[in-house]
XYZ file of C-alpha atoms in Angstrom:
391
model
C 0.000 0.000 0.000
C 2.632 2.349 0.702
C 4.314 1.839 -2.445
C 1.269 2.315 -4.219
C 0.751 5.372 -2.384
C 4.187 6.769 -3.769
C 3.737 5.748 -6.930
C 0.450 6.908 -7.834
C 0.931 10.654 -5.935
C 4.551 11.093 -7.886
C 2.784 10.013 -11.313
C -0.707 12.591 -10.558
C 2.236 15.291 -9.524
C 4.236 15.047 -12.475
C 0.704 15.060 -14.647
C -0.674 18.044 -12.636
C 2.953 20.297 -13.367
C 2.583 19.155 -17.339
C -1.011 20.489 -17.539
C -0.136 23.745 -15.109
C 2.616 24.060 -17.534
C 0.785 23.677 -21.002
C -1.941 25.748 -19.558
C 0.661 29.163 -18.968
C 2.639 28.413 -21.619
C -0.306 28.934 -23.732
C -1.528 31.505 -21.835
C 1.451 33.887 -21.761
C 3.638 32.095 -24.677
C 6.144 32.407 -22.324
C 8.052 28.885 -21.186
C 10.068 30.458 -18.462
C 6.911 32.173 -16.930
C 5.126 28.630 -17.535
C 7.927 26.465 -16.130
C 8.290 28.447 -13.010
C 4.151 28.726 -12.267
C 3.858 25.160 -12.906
C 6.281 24.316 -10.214
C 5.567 26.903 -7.362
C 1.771 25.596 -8.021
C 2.726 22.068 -7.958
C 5.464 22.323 -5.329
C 3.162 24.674 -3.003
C 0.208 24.431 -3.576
C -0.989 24.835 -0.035
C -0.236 27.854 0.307
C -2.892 28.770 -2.701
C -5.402 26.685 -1.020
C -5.233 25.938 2.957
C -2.896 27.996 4.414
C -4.109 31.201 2.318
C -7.413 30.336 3.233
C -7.014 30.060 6.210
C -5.559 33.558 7.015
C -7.404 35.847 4.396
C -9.041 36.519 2.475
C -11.789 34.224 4.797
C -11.651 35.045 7.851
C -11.134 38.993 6.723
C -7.801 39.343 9.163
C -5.504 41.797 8.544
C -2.711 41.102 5.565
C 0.069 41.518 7.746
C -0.767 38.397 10.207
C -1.888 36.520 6.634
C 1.216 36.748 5.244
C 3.377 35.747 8.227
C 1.712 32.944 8.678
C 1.992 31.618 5.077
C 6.113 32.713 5.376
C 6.387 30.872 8.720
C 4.702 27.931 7.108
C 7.130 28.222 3.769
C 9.842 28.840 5.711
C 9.419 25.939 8.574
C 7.809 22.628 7.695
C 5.129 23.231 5.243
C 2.408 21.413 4.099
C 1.232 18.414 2.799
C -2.358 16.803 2.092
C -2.890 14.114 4.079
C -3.731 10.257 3.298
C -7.151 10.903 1.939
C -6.361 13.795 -0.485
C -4.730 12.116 -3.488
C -7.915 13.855 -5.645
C -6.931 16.842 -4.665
C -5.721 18.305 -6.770
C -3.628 15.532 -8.736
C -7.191 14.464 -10.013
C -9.759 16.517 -9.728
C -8.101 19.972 -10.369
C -6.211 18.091 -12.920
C -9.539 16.977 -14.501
C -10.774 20.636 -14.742
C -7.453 21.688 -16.311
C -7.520 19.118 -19.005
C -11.077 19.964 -19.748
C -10.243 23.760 -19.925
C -7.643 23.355 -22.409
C -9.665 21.207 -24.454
C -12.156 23.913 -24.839
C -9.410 26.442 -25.357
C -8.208 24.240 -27.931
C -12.131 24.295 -29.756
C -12.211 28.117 -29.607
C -8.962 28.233 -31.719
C -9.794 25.285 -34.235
C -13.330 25.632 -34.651
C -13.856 22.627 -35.501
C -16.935 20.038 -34.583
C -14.558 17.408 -34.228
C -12.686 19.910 -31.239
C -15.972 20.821 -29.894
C -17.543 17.369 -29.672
C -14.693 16.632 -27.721
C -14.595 18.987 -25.624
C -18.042 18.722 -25.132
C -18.012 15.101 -24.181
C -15.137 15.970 -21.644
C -16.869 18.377 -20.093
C -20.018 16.551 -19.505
C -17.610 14.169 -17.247
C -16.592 17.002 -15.041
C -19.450 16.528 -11.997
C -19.127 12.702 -12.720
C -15.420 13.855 -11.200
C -16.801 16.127 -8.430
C -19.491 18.361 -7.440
C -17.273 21.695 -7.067
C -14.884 20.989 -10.069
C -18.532 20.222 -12.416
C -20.351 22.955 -11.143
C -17.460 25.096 -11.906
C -16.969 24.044 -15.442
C -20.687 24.020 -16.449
C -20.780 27.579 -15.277
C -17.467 28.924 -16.871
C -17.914 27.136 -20.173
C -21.114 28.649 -20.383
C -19.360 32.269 -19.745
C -16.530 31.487 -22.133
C -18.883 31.118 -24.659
C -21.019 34.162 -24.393
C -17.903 36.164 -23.385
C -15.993 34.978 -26.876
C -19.187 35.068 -28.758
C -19.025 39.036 -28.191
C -15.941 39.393 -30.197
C -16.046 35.814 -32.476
C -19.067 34.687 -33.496
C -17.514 31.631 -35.091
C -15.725 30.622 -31.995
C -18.563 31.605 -29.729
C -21.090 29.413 -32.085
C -18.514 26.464 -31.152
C -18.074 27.121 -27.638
C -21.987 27.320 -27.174
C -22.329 23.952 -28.652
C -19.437 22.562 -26.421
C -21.378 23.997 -23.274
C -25.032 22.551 -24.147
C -23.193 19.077 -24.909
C -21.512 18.996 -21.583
C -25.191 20.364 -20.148
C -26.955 17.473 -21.650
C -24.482 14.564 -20.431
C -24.037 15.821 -17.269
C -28.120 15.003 -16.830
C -27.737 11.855 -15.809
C -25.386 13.168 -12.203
C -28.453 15.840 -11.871
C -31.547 13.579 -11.384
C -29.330 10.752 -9.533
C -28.448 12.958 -7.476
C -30.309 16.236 -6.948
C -32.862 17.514 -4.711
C -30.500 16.397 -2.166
C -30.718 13.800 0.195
C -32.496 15.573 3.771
C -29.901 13.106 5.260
C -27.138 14.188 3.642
C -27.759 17.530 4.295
C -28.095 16.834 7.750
C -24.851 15.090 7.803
C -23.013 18.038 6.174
C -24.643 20.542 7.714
C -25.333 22.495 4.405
C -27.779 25.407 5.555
C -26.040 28.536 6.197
C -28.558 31.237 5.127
C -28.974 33.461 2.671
C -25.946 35.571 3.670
C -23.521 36.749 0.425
C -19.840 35.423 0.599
C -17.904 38.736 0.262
C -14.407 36.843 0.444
C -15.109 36.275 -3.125
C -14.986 39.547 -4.456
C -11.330 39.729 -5.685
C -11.733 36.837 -7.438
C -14.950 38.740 -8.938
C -11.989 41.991 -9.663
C -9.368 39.208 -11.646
C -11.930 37.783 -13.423
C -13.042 41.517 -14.765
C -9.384 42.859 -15.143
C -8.936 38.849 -17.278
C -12.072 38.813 -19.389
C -10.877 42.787 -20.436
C -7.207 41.955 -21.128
C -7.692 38.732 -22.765
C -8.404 37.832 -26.576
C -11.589 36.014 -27.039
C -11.695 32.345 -26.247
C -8.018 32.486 -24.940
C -6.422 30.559 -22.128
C -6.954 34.315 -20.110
C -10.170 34.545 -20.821
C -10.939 30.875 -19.341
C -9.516 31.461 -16.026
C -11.623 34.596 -15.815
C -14.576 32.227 -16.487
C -13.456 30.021 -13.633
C -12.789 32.685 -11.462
C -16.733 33.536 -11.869
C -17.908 30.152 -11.339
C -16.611 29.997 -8.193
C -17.420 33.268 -7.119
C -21.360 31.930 -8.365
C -20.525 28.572 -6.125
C -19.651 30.510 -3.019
C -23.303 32.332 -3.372
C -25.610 29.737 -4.571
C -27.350 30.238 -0.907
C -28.937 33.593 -2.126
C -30.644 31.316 -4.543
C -30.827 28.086 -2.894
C -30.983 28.855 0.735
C -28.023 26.585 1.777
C -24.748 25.976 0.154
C -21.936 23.699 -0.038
C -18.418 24.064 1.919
C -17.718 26.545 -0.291
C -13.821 26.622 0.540
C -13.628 23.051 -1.585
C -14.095 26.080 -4.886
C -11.639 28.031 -3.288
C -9.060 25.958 -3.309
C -8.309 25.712 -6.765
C -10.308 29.130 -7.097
C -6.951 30.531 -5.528
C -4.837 28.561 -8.167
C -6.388 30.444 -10.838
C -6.615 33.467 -9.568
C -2.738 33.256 -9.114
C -2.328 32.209 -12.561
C -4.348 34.908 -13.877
C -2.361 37.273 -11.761
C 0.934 35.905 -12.989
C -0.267 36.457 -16.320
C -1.420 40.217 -16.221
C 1.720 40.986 -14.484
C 3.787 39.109 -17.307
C 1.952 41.115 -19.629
C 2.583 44.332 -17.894
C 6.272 43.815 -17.295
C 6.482 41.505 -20.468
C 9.100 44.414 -22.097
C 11.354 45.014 -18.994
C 11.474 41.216 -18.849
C 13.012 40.856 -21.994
C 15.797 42.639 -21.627
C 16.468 40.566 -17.563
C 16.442 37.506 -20.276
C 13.856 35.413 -17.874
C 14.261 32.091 -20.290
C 17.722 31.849 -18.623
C 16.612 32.258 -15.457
C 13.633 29.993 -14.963
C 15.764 26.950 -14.814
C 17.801 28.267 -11.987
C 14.267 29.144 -10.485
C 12.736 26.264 -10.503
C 15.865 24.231 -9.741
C 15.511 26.142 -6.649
C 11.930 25.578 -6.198
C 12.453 21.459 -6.641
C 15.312 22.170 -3.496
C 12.919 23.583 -0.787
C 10.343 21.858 -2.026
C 12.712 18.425 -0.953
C 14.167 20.221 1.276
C 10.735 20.910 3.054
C 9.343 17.297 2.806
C 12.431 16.402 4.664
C 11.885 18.319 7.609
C 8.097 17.501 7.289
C 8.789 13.655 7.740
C 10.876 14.327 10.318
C 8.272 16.424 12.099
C 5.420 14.317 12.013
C 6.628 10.750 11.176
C 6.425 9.992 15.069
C 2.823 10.927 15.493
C 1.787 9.692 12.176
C 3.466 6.221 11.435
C 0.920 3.671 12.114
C 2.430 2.148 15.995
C 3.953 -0.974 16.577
C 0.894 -2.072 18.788
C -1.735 -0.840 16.088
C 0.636 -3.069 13.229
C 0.175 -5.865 15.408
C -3.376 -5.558 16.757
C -4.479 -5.392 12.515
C -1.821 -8.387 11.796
C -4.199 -9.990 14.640
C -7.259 -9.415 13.334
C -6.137 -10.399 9.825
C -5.049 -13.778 11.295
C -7.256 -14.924 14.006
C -10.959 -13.699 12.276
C -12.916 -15.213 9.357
C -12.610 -13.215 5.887
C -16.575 -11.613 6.645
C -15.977 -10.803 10.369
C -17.198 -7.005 11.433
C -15.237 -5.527 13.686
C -17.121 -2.939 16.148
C -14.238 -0.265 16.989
C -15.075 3.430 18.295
C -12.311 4.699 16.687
C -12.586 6.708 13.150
C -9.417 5.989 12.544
C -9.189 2.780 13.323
C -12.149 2.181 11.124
C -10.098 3.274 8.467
C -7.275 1.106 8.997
C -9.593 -1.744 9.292
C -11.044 -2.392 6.024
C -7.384 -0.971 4.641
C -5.006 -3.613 6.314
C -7.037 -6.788 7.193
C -9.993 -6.531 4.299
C -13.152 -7.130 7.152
C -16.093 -5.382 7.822
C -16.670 -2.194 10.212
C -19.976 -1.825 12.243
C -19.405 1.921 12.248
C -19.433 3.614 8.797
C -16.891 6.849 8.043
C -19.372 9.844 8.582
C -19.226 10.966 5.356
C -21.760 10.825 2.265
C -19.114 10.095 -0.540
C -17.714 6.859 1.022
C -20.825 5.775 3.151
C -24.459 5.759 2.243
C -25.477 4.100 5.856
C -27.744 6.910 6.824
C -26.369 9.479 9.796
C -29.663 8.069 12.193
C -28.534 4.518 11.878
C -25.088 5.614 11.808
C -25.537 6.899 15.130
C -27.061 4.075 16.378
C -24.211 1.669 15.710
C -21.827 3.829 17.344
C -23.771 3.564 20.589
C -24.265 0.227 20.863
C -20.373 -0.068 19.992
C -20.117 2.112 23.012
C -22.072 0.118 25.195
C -19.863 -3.000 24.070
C -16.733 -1.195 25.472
C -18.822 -0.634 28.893
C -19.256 2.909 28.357
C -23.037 5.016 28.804
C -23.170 6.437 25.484
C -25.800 8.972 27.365
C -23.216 10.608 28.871
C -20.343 10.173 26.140
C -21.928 10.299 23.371
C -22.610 14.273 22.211
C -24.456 14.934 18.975
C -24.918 18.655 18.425
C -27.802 20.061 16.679
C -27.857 20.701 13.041
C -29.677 24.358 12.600
């Protein structure tokens, strides 16, 4: 397992840095300014997502906390995503990027044969994931009205792209939406109908992208993204209840540093020139690839200890494996070790993982397997046991 582990996040990496890298290199025509965003993106890409989140815009603190945090965190140990986040963003955001350079690639052709395909991508974006799907129904749509404006042609082909992608994506719609009271529960979706204001400079990019860019260009797409998830974060105006929004953030921040890479590349694009950037990329991401290494390091060596899976947990799973019958359940407390069970030995767990996309065992009966397990272990799940309210 752990070798799969390494093998399948080094292979997702090195596809997510070739499709950051195809996507700025057409965007700016520049391969230094593409190598270089591709790595920092791939390299540190917490700090676009988490970290950044996590100090501000969000939570609306001042810029001077915000930013030491994120150069304490650079600077230190860093961050990396944890055992259940190989999706994100080696798959899903590199799902979206595919599927935005497809479409990119049908404004500039023209072609039915481009569109069809792009099309037919598209329409597989929410069978990837709800925030990535949403996101690209909603920003092919804009890219097509937006090019349309300037290139009727392109914007013809773009439009026929979008209602492709609309129609096969209605299968994922009536599976799966109204949604589930349960599941709503569970996630505790209803937040009001209070507007998301962290999302207005993505709302200023997008503008300063969609005016700067030619018409169905790589530009001009990330503006469209940065729109759609500006339209995610508010969909309880509409709706009433919402999503965890920050899931668009995350790679709403990638684009939006992107798209701010590549206004200032086109502002400074002639002083550039003459600081001969090609030559210095290499040296820049060479550097990059060092603290990025240079960072896991330090990271293993900071949380290995609490992290490894103990001695006594290796042995208590080589147990289980050994001693019970193939379809034995196992009734553990722990949502770890509920994890670990199914992982390492291959039995059952009485508990499920509280969450919708790996469970469908409802959150009522959920609940009610957890106490008895409780009860098991000798302790009154009355007192223990604390559910709070979902408003």
């Amino acid at each position: 397992i752990n070798l799969t582990w390494v093998t399948a996040r080094w292979l997702c990496a090195a596809a997510w840095f070739l499709l950051l890298y195809a996507a700025m290199l057409r965007a700016a025509g520049s391969p230094g300014l593409a190598l270089c965003c591709a790595a920092f993106v791939t390299y540190f890409s917490y700090l676009l997502t988490f970290l950044f989140l996590a100090a501000w815009p969000s939570s609306l603190s001042p810029l001077g906390p915000a930013l030491g945090k994120i150069l304490w965190s650079l600077g230190s140990f860093g961050r990396t995503e944890g055992v259940l986040r190989l999706p994100r963003p080696a798959l899903t955001y590199a799902a979206l990027f595919a599927a935005g350079l497809l479409l990119v690639r049908a404004a500039e052709r023209k072609t039915w044969r481009a569109t069809a395909l792009s099309g037919v991508v598209g329409g597989l974006m929410l069978y990837v994931r709800l925030d990535v799907g949403s996101t690209y129904l909603f920003a092919a749509a804009a890219f097509a009205l937006a090019t349309a404006r300037r290139d009727r042609a392109a914007g013809l082909h773009l439009g026929a792209s979008a209602a492709l992608s609309a129609l096969l994506s209605v299968p994922w719609v009536l599976a799966y939406l109204p949604l589930d009271p349960a599941v709503t529960e569970r996630i505790n979706l209803t937040v009001g109908r209070r507007p998301d204001w962290t999302v207005l400079p993505l709302l200023a990019l997008a503008a300063a992208l969609w005016r700067r860019s030619p018409p169905g260009s790589t530009g001009l797409w990330f503006g469209c993204v940065l729109a759609g998830v500006a339209a995610a974060c508010n969909v309880q105006l509409a709706l009433g209840y919402a999503t965890e929004t920050f899931h668009w953030k995350y790679f709403g921040n990638i684009y939006a540093f992107l798209g701010a890479a590549l206004l200032a590349y086109g502002a400074l694009a002639p002083r550039l020139r003459r600081l001969s950037p090609g030559r210095l990329a290499p040296w820049a991401a060479g550097a990059m690839t060092a603290g990025c290494l240079l960072q896991g390091v330090v990271y293993a060596g900071v949380h290995f200890p609490f992290q490894a899976l103990p001695k006594d947990v290796e042995a208590a799973l080589a147990w289980v494996e050994r001693e019970t019958p193939p379809d034995a359940v196992v009734a553990a407390a722990g949502q770890e070790t509920n994890l670990l069970v199914p992982a390492y030995t291959g039995r059952y767990t009485l508990v499920s993982f509280p969450s919708p996309t790996l469970s469908d065992i409802t959150l009522g009966e959920n609940a009610r397997r957890f106490a008895w397990v409780l009860r098991a272990l000798g302790t009154d799940p009355v007192r223990k046991l604390v559910v709070p309210r979902v408003l």
